[in-house]
PDB file of C-alpha atoms and ligand atoms in Angstrom:
ATOM      1  CA  UNK A  16       5.398 -13.172   9.588  1.00  0.00           C
ATOM      2  CA  UNK A  17       8.490 -12.482  11.719  1.00  0.00           C
ATOM      3  CA  UNK A  18      10.859 -11.672   8.838  1.00  0.00           C
ATOM      4  CA  UNK A  19       8.479  -9.450   6.883  1.00  0.00           C
ATOM      5  CA  UNK A  20       9.514  -5.790   6.855  1.00  0.00           C
ATOM      6  CA  UNK A  21       5.929  -4.524   6.525  1.00  0.00           C
ATOM      7  CA  UNK A  22       4.737  -6.772   9.379  1.00  0.00           C
ATOM      8  CA  UNK A  23       7.531  -5.178  11.433  1.00  0.00           C
ATOM      9  CA  UNK A  24       6.149  -1.738  10.563  1.00  0.00           C
ATOM     10  CA  UNK A  25       2.674  -2.922  11.638  1.00  0.00           C
ATOM     11  CA  UNK A  26       4.128  -4.210  14.924  1.00  0.00           C
ATOM     12  CA  UNK A  27       6.061  -0.969  15.498  1.00  0.00           C
ATOM     13  CA  UNK A  28       9.453  -2.724  15.343  1.00  0.00           C
ATOM     14  CA  UNK A  29      10.474  -0.572  12.371  1.00  0.00           C
ATOM     15  CA  UNK A  30       9.470   3.104  12.273  1.00  0.00           C
ATOM     16  CA  UNK A  31       7.309   4.462   9.479  1.00  0.00           C
ATOM     17  CA  UNK A  32       5.849   7.816   8.621  1.00  0.00           C
ATOM     18  CA  UNK A  33       2.232   6.828   9.262  1.00  0.00           C
ATOM     19  CA  UNK A  34      -0.620   8.634   7.555  1.00  0.00           C
ATOM     20  CA  UNK A  35      -3.585   6.560   8.706  1.00  0.00           C
ATOM     21  CA  UNK A  36      -4.281   3.386  10.646  1.00  0.00           C
ATOM     22  CA  UNK A  37      -7.363   1.411  11.552  1.00  0.00           C
ATOM     23  CA  UNK A  38      -8.234  -2.124  12.515  1.00  0.00           C
ATOM     24  CA  UNK A  39      -7.488  -3.565   9.053  1.00  0.00           C
ATOM     25  CA  UNK A  40      -4.874  -1.351   7.415  1.00  0.00           C
ATOM     26  CA  UNK A  41      -2.050   1.067   7.793  1.00  0.00           C
ATOM     27  CA  UNK A  42      -0.927   3.727   5.344  1.00  0.00           C
ATOM     28  CA  UNK A  43       2.544   5.230   5.447  1.00  0.00           C
ATOM     29  CA  UNK A  44       4.898   7.208   3.230  1.00  0.00           C
ATOM     30  CA  UNK A  45       7.120   5.233   0.872  1.00  0.00           C
ATOM     31  CA  UNK A  46      10.836   5.530   1.725  1.00  0.00           C
ATOM     32  CA  UNK A  47      11.698   6.123  -1.903  1.00  0.00           C
ATOM     33  CA  UNK A  48       8.887   8.310  -3.270  1.00  0.00           C
ATOM     34  CA  UNK A  49       8.207   8.201  -7.011  1.00  0.00           C
ATOM     35  CA  UNK A  50       5.824  11.167  -6.921  1.00  0.00           C
ATOM     36  CA  UNK A  51       5.253  14.157  -4.590  1.00  0.00           C
ATOM     37  CA  UNK A  52       2.782  11.903  -2.770  1.00  0.00           C
ATOM     38  CA  UNK A  53       3.697   8.222  -2.557  1.00  0.00           C
ATOM     39  CA  UNK A  54       1.858   6.337   0.156  1.00  0.00           C
ATOM     40  CA  UNK A  55       1.771   2.590   0.715  1.00  0.00           C
ATOM     41  CA  UNK A  56      -1.518   1.145   1.923  1.00  0.00           C
ATOM     42  CA  UNK A  57      -1.222  -2.339   3.402  1.00  0.00           C
ATOM     43  CA  UNK A  58      -3.479  -4.853   5.104  1.00  0.00           C
ATOM     44  CA  UNK A  59      -2.515  -5.595   8.714  1.00  0.00           C
ATOM     45  CA  UNK A  60      -2.958  -9.247   7.891  1.00  0.00           C
ATOM     46  CA  UNK A  61       0.148 -10.696   6.245  1.00  0.00           C
ATOM     47  CA  UNK A  62      -0.896 -11.502   2.686  1.00  0.00           C
ATOM     48  CA  UNK A  63       2.132 -11.986   0.444  1.00  0.00           C
ATOM     49  CA  UNK A  64       0.614 -10.780  -2.826  1.00  0.00           C
ATOM     50  CA  UNK A  65      -2.593 -10.677  -4.826  1.00  0.00           C
ATOM     51  CA  UNK A  66      -1.765 -14.287  -5.781  1.00  0.00           C
ATOM     52  CA  UNK A  67      -2.284 -15.238  -2.136  1.00  0.00           C
ATOM     53  CA  UNK A  68      -5.662 -13.579  -1.581  1.00  0.00           C
ATOM     54  CA  UNK A  69      -8.395 -15.841  -0.260  1.00  0.00           C
ATOM     55  CA  UNK A  70     -12.145 -15.435  -0.558  1.00  0.00           C
ATOM     56  CA  UNK A  71     -12.126 -14.723   3.211  1.00  0.00           C
ATOM     57  CA  UNK A  72      -9.893 -11.690   2.588  1.00  0.00           C
ATOM     58  CA  UNK A  73     -12.590  -9.986   0.513  1.00  0.00           C
ATOM     59  CA  UNK A  74     -13.970  -7.887   3.435  1.00  0.00           C
ATOM     60  CA  UNK A  75     -10.461  -6.635   4.346  1.00  0.00           C
ATOM     61  CA  UNK A  76      -9.616  -5.773   0.750  1.00  0.00           C
ATOM     62  CA  UNK A  77     -13.009  -4.179   0.236  1.00  0.00           C
ATOM     63  CA  UNK A  78     -12.478  -2.073   3.349  1.00  0.00           C
ATOM     64  CA  UNK A  79      -9.041  -0.995   2.102  1.00  0.00           C
ATOM     65  CA  UNK A  80     -10.431   0.053  -1.270  1.00  0.00           C
ATOM     66  CA  UNK A  81     -13.157   2.165   0.327  1.00  0.00           C
ATOM     67  CA  UNK A  82     -10.561   3.950   2.537  1.00  0.00           C
ATOM     68  CA  UNK A  83      -8.278   4.969  -0.340  1.00  0.00           C
ATOM     69  CA  UNK A  84     -10.240   8.143  -1.105  1.00  0.00           C
ATOM     70  CA  UNK A  85     -10.052   9.204   2.555  1.00  0.00           C
ATOM     71  CA  UNK A  86      -6.294   8.609   2.646  1.00  0.00           C
ATOM     72  CA  UNK A  87      -5.916  10.570  -0.609  1.00  0.00           C
ATOM     73  CA  UNK A  88      -7.787  13.457   1.032  1.00  0.00           C
ATOM     74  CA  UNK A  89      -5.625  13.246   4.160  1.00  0.00           C
ATOM     75  CA  UNK A  90      -2.473  13.779   2.085  1.00  0.00           C
ATOM     76  CA  UNK A  91      -4.017  16.646   0.141  1.00  0.00           C
ATOM     77  CA  UNK A  92      -4.600  15.012  -3.230  1.00  0.00           C
ATOM     78  CA  UNK A  93      -7.280  16.963  -5.098  1.00  0.00           C
ATOM     79  CA  UNK A  94      -6.718  16.172  -8.766  1.00  0.00           C
ATOM     80  CA  UNK A  95      -6.665  12.392  -9.068  1.00  0.00           C
ATOM     81  CA  UNK A  96      -4.123   9.707  -8.327  1.00  0.00           C
ATOM     82  CA  UNK A  97      -2.866   6.318  -9.392  1.00  0.00           C
ATOM     83  CA  UNK A  98      -3.063   3.029  -7.502  1.00  0.00           C
ATOM     84  CA  UNK A  99      -0.480   0.352  -8.299  1.00  0.00           C
ATOM     85  CA  UNK A 100      -0.147  -3.188  -7.002  1.00  0.00           C
ATOM     86  CA  UNK A 101       2.995  -4.965  -8.150  1.00  0.00           C
ATOM     87  CA  UNK A 102       2.797  -8.740  -8.048  1.00  0.00           C
ATOM     88  CA  UNK A 103       5.581 -11.275  -8.439  1.00  0.00           C
ATOM     89  CA  UNK A 104       8.789 -11.130 -10.423  1.00  0.00           C
ATOM     90  CA  UNK A 105       7.556  -9.615 -13.684  1.00  0.00           C
ATOM     91  CA  UNK A 106       5.435  -7.167 -11.685  1.00  0.00           C
ATOM     92  CA  UNK A 107       8.658  -6.059  -9.916  1.00  0.00           C
ATOM     93  CA  UNK A 108       7.248  -6.738  -6.457  1.00  0.00           C
ATOM     94  CA  UNK A 109      10.120  -6.320  -3.995  1.00  0.00           C
ATOM     95  CA  UNK A 110       8.329  -6.590  -0.645  1.00  0.00           C
ATOM     96  CA  UNK A 111       6.269  -9.788  -0.261  1.00  0.00           C
ATOM     97  CA  UNK A 112       3.460  -8.223   1.782  1.00  0.00           C
ATOM     98  CA  UNK A 113       0.598  -7.012  -0.387  1.00  0.00           C
ATOM     99  CA  UNK A 114       0.663  -3.224  -0.724  1.00  0.00           C
ATOM    100  CA  UNK A 115      -1.100  -0.605  -2.778  1.00  0.00           C
ATOM    101  CA  UNK A 116       0.999   2.306  -4.005  1.00  0.00           C
ATOM    102  CA  UNK A 117      -0.985   5.556  -3.917  1.00  0.00           C
ATOM    103  CA  UNK A 118       0.754   8.072  -6.167  1.00  0.00           C
ATOM    104  CA  UNK A 119      -0.323  11.648  -6.666  1.00  0.00           C
ATOM    105  CA  UNK A 120       0.294  15.375  -6.916  1.00  0.00           C
ATOM    106  CA  UNK A 121       1.860  15.131 -10.354  1.00  0.00           C
ATOM    107  CA  UNK A 122       0.623  14.166 -13.794  1.00  0.00           C
ATOM    108  CA  UNK A 123       1.560  10.492 -14.200  1.00  0.00           C
ATOM    109  CA  UNK A 124       2.642   8.887 -17.464  1.00  0.00           C
ATOM    110  CA  UNK A 125       0.885   5.999 -19.143  1.00  0.00           C
ATOM    111  CA  UNK A 126       1.719   3.254 -19.978  1.00  0.00           C
ATOM    112  CA  UNK A 127       4.085   2.394 -17.106  1.00  0.00           C
ATOM    113  CA  UNK A 128       7.469   0.868 -17.999  1.00  0.00           C
TER     114      UNK A 128
HETATM  115  P1  AMP B   8       7.165  -3.011  -4.560  1.00  0.00           P
HETATM  116  O1  AMP B   8       8.364  -2.829  -5.439  1.00  0.00           O
HETATM  117  O2  AMP B   8       5.863  -2.829  -5.276  1.00  0.00           O
HETATM  118  O3  AMP B   8       7.247  -4.310  -3.793  1.00  0.00           O
HETATM  119  O4  AMP B   8       7.195  -1.814  -3.530  1.00  0.00           O
HETATM  120  C1  AMP B   8       7.887  -1.859  -2.323  1.00  0.00           C
HETATM  121  C2  AMP B   8       7.970  -0.428  -1.858  1.00  0.00           C
HETATM  122  O5  AMP B   8       8.277  -0.430  -0.498  1.00  0.00           O
HETATM  123  C3  AMP B   8       9.058   0.397  -2.573  1.00  0.00           C
HETATM  124  O6  AMP B   8       8.438   1.515  -3.190  1.00  0.00           O
HETATM  125  C4  AMP B   8       9.994   0.787  -1.431  1.00  0.00           C
HETATM  126  O7  AMP B   8      10.503   2.088  -1.593  1.00  0.00           O
HETATM  127  C5  AMP B   8       9.088   0.687  -0.222  1.00  0.00           C
HETATM  128  N1  AMP B   8       9.731   0.405   1.050  1.00  0.00           N
HETATM  129  C6  AMP B   8      10.607  -0.585   1.339  1.00  0.00           C
HETATM  130  N2  AMP B   8      10.935  -0.560   2.643  1.00  0.00           N
HETATM  131  C7  AMP B   8      10.235   0.465   3.190  1.00  0.00           C
HETATM  132  C8  AMP B   8      10.142   1.019   4.495  1.00  0.00           C
HETATM  133  N3  AMP B   8      10.843   0.506   5.538  1.00  0.00           N
HETATM  134  N4  AMP B   8       9.342   2.090   4.698  1.00  0.00           N
HETATM  135  C9  AMP B   8       8.643   2.621   3.668  1.00  0.00           C
HETATM  136  N5  AMP B   8       8.674   2.135   2.411  1.00  0.00           N
HETATM  137  C10 AMP B   8       9.462   1.087   2.171  1.00  0.00           C
HETATM  138 ZN1   ZN B   9       3.999  -9.124   6.279  1.00  0.00          ZN
END
């Protein structure tokens, strides 16, 4: 997707503070961190949101989920974390490329706003 900001990060057209990258995903620091650790984990394939996931995307998404704990370790999280996926307007999704927020290194409130 040529006008997608996260696809531009994947293609190296926009810089990002990368934490981890492999064949299916990249993880980079959020520009506007909401916790001492705030990493975005995104599939390299452009998938707009969880509403757009196909059965064929299951291996990619499964791979991403299994890598989260490794990424958490890489950024020094030792006491738990929260994963958030915003979807659509009510979910306050602002970037239409599926991303998982990995938040940690502080005690997080529940429920979210
Ligand atoms: P969401 O509101 O769930 O769509 O989250 C989008 C996230 O992307 C926000 O937390 C933004 O701070 C973050 N963001 C937007 N542009 C960039 C960028 N160029 N590099 C890193 N994070 C970004
Ligand atoms: Zn994209």
